[in-house]
PDB file of C-alpha atoms in Angstrom:
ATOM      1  CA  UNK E   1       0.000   0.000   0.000  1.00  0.00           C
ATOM      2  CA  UNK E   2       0.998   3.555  -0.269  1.00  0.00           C
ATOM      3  CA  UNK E   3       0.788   6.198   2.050  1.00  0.00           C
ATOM      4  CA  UNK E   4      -0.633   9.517   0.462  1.00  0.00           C
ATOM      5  CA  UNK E   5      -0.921  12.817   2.470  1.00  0.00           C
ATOM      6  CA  UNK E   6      -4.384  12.490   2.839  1.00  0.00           C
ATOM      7  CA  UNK E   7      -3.576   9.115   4.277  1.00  0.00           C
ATOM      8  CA  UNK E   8      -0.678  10.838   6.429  1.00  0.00           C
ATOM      9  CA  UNK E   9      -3.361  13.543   7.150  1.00  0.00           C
ATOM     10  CA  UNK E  10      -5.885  12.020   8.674  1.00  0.00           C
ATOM     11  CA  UNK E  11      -4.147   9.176  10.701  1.00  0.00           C
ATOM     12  CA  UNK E  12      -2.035  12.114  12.565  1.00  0.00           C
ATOM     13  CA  UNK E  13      -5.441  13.992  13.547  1.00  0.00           C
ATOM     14  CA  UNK E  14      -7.194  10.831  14.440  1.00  0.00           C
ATOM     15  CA  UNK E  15      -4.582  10.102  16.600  1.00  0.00           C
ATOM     16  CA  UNK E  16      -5.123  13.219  18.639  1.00  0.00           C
ATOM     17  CA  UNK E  17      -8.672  12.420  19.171  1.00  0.00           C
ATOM     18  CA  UNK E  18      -7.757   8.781  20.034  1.00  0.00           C
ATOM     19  CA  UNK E  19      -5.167   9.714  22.386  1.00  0.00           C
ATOM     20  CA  UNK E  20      -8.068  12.037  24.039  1.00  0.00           C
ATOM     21  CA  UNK E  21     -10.330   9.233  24.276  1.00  0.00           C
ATOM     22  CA  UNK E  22      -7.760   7.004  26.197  1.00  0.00           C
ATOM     23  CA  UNK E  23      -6.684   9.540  28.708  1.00  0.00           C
ATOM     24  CA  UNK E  24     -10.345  11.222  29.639  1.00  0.00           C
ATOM     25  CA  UNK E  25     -11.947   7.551  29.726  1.00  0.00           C
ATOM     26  CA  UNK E  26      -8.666   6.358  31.900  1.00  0.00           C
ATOM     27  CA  UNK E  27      -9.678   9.515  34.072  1.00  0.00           C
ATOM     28  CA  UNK E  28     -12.959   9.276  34.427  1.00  0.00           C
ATOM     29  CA  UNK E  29     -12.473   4.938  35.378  1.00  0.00           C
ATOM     30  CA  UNK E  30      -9.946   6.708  38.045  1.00  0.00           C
ATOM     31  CA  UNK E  31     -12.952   8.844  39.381  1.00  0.00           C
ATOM     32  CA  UNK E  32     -15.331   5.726  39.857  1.00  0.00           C
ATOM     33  CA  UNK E  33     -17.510   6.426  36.920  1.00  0.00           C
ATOM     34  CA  UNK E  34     -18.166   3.304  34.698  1.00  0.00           C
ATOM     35  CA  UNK E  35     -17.416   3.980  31.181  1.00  0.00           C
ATOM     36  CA  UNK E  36     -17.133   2.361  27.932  1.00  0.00           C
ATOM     37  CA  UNK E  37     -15.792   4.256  24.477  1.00  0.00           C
ATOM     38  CA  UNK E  38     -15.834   3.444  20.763  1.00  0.00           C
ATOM     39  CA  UNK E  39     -16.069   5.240  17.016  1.00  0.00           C
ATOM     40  CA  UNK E  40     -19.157   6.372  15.836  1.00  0.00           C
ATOM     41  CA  UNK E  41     -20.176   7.982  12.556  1.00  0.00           C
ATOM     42  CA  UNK E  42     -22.334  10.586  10.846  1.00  0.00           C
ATOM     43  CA  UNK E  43     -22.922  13.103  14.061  1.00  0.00           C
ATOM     44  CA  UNK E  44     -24.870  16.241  13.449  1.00  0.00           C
ATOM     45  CA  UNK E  45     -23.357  19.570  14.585  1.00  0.00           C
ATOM     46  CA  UNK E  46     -24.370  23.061  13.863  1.00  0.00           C
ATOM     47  CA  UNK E  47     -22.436  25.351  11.502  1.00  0.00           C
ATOM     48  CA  UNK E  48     -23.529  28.744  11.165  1.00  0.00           C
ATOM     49  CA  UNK E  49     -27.197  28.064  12.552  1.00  0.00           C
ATOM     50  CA  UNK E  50     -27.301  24.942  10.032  1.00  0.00           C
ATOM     51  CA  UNK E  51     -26.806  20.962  10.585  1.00  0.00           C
ATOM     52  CA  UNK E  52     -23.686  19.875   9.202  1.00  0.00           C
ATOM     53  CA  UNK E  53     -23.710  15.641   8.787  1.00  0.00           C
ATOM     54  CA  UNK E  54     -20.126  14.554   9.886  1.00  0.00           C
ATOM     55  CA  UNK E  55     -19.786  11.422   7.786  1.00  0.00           C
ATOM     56  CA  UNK E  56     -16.378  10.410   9.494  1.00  0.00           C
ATOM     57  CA  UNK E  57     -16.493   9.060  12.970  1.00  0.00           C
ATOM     58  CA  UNK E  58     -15.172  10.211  16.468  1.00  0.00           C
ATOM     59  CA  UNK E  59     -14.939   8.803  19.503  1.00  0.00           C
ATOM     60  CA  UNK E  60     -17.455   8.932  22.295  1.00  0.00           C
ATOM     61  CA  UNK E  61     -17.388   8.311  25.758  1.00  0.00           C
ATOM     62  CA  UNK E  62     -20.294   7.024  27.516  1.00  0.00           C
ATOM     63  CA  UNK E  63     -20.195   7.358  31.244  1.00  0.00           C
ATOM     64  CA  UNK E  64     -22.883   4.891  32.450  1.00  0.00           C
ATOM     65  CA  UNK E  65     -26.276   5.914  33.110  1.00  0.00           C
ATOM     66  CA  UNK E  66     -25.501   9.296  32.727  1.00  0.00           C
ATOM     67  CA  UNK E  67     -24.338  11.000  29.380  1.00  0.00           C
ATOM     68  CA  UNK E  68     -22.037  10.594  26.314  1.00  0.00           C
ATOM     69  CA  UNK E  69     -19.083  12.872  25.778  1.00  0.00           C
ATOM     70  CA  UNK E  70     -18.350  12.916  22.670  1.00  0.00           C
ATOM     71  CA  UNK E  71     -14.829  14.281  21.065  1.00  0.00           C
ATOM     72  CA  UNK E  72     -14.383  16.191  18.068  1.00  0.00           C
ATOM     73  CA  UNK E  73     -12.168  17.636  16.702  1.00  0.00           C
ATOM     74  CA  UNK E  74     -13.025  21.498  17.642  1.00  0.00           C
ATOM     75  CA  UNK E  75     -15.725  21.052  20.464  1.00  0.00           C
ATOM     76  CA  UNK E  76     -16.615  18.399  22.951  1.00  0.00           C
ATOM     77  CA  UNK E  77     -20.410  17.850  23.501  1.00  0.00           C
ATOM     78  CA  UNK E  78     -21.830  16.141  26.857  1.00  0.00           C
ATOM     79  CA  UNK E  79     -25.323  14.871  25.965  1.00  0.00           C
ATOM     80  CA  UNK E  80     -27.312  12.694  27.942  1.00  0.00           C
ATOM     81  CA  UNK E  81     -31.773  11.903  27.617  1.00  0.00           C
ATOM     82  CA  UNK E  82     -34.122  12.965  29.571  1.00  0.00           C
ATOM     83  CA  UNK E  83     -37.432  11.378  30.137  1.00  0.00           C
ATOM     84  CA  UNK E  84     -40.702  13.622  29.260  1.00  0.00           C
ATOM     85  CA  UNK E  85     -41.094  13.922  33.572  1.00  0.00           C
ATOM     86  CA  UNK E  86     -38.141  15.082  34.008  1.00  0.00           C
ATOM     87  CA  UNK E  87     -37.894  17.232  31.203  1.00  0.00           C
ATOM     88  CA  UNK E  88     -40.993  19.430  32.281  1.00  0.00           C
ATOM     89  CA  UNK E  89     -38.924  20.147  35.038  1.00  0.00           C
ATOM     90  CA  UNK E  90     -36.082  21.318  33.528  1.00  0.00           C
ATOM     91  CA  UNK E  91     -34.579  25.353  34.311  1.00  0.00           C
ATOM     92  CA  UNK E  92     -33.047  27.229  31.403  1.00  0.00           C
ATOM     93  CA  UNK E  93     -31.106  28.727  34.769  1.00  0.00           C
ATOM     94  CA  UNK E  94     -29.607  25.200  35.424  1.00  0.00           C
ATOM     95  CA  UNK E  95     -27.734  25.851  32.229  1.00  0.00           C
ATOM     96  CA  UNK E  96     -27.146  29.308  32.106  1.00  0.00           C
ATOM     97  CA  UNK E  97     -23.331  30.159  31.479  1.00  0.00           C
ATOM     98  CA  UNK E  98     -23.261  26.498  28.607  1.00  0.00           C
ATOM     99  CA  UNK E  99     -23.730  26.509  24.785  1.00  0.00           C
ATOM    100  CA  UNK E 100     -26.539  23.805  25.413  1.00  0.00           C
ATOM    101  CA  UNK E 101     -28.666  22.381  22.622  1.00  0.00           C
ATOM    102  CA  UNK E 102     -32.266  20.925  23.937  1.00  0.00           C
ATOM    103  CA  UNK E 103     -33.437  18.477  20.645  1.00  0.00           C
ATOM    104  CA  UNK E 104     -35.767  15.482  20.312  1.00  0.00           C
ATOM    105  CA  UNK E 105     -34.361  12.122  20.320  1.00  0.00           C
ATOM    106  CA  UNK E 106     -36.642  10.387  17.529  1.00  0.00           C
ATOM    107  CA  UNK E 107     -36.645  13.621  15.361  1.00  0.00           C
ATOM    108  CA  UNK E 108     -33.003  14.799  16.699  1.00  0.00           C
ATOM    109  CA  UNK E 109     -32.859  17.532  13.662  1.00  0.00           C
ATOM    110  CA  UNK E 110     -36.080  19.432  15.680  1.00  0.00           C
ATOM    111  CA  UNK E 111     -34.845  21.866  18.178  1.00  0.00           C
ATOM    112  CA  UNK E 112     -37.143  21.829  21.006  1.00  0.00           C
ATOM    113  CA  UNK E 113     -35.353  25.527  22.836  1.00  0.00           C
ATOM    114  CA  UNK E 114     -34.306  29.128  21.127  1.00  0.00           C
ATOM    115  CA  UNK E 115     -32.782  31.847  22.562  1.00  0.00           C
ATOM    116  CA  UNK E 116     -34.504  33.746  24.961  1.00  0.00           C
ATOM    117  CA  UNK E 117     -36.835  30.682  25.623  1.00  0.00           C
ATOM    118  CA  UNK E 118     -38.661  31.032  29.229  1.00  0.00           C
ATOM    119  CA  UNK E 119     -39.015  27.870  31.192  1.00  0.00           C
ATOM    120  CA  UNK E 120     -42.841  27.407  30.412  1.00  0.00           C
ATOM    121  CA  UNK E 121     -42.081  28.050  26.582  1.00  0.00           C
ATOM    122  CA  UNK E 122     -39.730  25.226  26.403  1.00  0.00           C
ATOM    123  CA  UNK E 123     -41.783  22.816  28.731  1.00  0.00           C
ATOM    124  CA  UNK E 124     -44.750  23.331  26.264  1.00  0.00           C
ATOM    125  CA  UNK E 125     -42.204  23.364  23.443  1.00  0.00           C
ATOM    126  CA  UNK E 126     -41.395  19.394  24.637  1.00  0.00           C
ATOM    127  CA  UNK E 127     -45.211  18.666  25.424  1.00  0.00           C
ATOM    128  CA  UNK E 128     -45.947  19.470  21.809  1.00  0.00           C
ATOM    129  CA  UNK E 129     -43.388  17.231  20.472  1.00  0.00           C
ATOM    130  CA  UNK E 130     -44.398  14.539  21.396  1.00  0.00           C
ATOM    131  CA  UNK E 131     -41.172  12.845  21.822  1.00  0.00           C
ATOM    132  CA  UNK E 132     -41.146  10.038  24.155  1.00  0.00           C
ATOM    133  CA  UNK E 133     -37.525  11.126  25.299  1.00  0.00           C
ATOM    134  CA  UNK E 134     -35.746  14.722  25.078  1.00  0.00           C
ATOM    135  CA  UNK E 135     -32.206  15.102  24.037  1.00  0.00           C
ATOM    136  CA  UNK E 136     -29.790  17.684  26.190  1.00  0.00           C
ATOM    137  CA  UNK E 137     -26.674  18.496  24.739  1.00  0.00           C
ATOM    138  CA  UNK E 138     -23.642  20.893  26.155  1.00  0.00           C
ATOM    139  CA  UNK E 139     -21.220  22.510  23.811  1.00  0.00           C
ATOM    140  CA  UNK E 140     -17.605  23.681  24.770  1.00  0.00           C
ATOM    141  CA  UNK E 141     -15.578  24.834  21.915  1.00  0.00           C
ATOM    142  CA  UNK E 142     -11.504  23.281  21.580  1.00  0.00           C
ATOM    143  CA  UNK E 143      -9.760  21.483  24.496  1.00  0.00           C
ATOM    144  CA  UNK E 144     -11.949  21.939  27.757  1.00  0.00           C
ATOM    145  CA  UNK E 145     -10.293  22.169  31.281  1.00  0.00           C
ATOM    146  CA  UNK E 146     -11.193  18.512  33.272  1.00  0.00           C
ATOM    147  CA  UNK E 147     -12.970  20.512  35.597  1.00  0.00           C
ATOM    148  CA  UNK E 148     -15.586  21.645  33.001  1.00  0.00           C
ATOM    149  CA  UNK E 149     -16.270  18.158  31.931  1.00  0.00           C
ATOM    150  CA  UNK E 150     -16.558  16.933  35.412  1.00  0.00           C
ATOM    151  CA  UNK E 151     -18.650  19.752  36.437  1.00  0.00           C
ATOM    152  CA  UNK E 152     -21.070  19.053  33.090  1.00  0.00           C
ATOM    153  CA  UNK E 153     -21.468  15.438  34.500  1.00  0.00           C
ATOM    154  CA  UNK E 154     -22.384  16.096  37.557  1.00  0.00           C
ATOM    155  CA  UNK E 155     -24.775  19.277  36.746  1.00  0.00           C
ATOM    156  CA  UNK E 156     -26.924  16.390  34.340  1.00  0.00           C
ATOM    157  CA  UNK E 157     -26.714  13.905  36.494  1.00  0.00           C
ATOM    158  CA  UNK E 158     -28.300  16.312  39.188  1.00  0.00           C
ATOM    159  CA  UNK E 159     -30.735  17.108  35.962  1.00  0.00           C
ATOM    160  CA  UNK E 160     -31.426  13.343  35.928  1.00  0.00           C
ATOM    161  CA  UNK E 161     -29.961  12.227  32.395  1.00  0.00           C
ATOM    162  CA  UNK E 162     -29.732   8.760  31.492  1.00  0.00           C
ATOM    163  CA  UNK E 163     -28.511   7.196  28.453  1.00  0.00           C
ATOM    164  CA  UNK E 164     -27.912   3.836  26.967  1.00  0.00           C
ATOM    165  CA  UNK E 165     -25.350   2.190  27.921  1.00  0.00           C
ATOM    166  CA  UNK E 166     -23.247  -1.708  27.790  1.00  0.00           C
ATOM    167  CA  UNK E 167     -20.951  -1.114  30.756  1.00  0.00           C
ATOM    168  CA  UNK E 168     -21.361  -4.084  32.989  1.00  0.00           C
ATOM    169  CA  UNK E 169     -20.429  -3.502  37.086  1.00  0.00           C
ATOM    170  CA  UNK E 170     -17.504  -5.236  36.725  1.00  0.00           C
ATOM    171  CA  UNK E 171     -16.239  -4.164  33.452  1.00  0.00           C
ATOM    172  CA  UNK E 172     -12.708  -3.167  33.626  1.00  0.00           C
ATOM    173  CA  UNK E 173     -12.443  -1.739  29.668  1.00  0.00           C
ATOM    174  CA  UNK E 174     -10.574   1.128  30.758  1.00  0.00           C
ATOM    175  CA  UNK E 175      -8.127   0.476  33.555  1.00  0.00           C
ATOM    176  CA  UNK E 176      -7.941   2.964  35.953  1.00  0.00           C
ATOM    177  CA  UNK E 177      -4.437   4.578  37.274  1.00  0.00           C
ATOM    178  CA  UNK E 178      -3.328   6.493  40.294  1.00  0.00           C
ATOM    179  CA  UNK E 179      -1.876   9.530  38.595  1.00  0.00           C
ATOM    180  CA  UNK E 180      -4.534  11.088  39.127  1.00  0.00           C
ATOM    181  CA  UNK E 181      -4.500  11.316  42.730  1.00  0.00           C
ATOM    182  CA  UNK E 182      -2.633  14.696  43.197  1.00  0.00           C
ATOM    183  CA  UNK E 183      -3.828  16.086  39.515  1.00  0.00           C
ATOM    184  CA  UNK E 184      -4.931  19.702  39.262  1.00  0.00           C
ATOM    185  CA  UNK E 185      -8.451  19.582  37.954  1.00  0.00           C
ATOM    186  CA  UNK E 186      -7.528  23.085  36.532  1.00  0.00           C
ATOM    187  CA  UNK E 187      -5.168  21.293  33.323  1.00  0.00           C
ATOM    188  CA  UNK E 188      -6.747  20.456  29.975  1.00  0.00           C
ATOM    189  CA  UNK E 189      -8.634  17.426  29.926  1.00  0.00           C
ATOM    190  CA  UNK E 190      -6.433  16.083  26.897  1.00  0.00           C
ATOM    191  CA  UNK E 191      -3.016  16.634  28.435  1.00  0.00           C
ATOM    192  CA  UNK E 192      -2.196  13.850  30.393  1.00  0.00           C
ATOM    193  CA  UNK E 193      -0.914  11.632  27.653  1.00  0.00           C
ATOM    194  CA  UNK E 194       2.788  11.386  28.896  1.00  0.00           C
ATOM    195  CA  UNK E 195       1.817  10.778  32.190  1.00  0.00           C
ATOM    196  CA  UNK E 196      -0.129   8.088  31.412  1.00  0.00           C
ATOM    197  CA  UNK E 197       1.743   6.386  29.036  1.00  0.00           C
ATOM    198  CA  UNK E 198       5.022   6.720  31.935  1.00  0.00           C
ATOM    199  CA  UNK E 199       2.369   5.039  34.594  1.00  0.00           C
TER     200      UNK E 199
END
């Protein structure tokens, strides 16, 4: 076979992102969350107010029974499901300060909140849906500081996200380390891949 630069290209970036997925999943294991990772394909993101289908796959990180993280390659999204209960109760105020998406799950193209939304507008934005589940996505551009993902995870799982998930109680997928022990939560999420590897 020969290697072009496209080839070239695209293995170096997807490296990156792999390397991500490794070291926030090892992280996360070494915080007590179950989590399992792989490659998935054709992800919608906005560009410019319109859906742009990402045919290529990233990885994404789902942290059982509570979200998916998933990494691109200029923004990580948290997302997680909420059911229609849950998502009546659900305060724009719990987000404020987050690029946060609010979507259906079986029509996941439909926005179900705009800017400037009040709480009651979006509740009876969801009620008309009809959707049997609601979709909750947060946006932060780049490389994100740990602490923003762990505070994300924590702020829907006080929401009460779910999401699907394979992890078993006893998986060990991702084997957890203890370099984490002293680590200032304050670092990008993404740099830890030499301490890691030297563990």
């Amino acid at each position: 076979m020969k290697l072009t630069k496209n080839m070239e290209l695209i293995n170096n970036s997807y490296r990156t992102l792999h390397e991500r997925a490794v070291n926030l999943a090892k992280l996360l294991d070494k915080l007590g969350y179950s989590v399992e990772w792989g490659y998935y394909g054709q992800h919608s993101a906005k560009v410019d107010g319109e859906y742009y289908l990402e045919y290529y796959p990233i990885p994404v990180i789902t942290v059982k029974d509570i979200c998916d993280i998933g990494l691109d390659f200029s923004q990580v999204f948290v997302e997680g499901k909420l059911y229609p209960d849950d998502a009546q109760k659900l305060s724009i105020a719990a987000l404020k300060g987050y690029e946060f998406e609010i979507y259906g799950i079986e029509n996941y193209l439909a926005d179900l909140y705009f800017d400037n939304m009040s709480d009651d507008e979006l509740h009876e934005s969801i009620r008309e849906s009809g959707e049997a589940e609601v979709g909750l996505s947060i946006l932060l551009d780049g490389e994100p500081l740990t602490k923003e993902i762990l505070d994300i995870i924590k702020l829907l799982e006080k929401i009460g996200t779910h999401i699907a998930s394979e992890v078993d109680e006893e998986s060990d997928a991702v084997e957890g380390t203890s370099i984490f022990d002293d680590m200032d939560l304050n670092t990008p999420a993404f740099e830890i891949a030499d301490a890691l590897d030297n563990d």
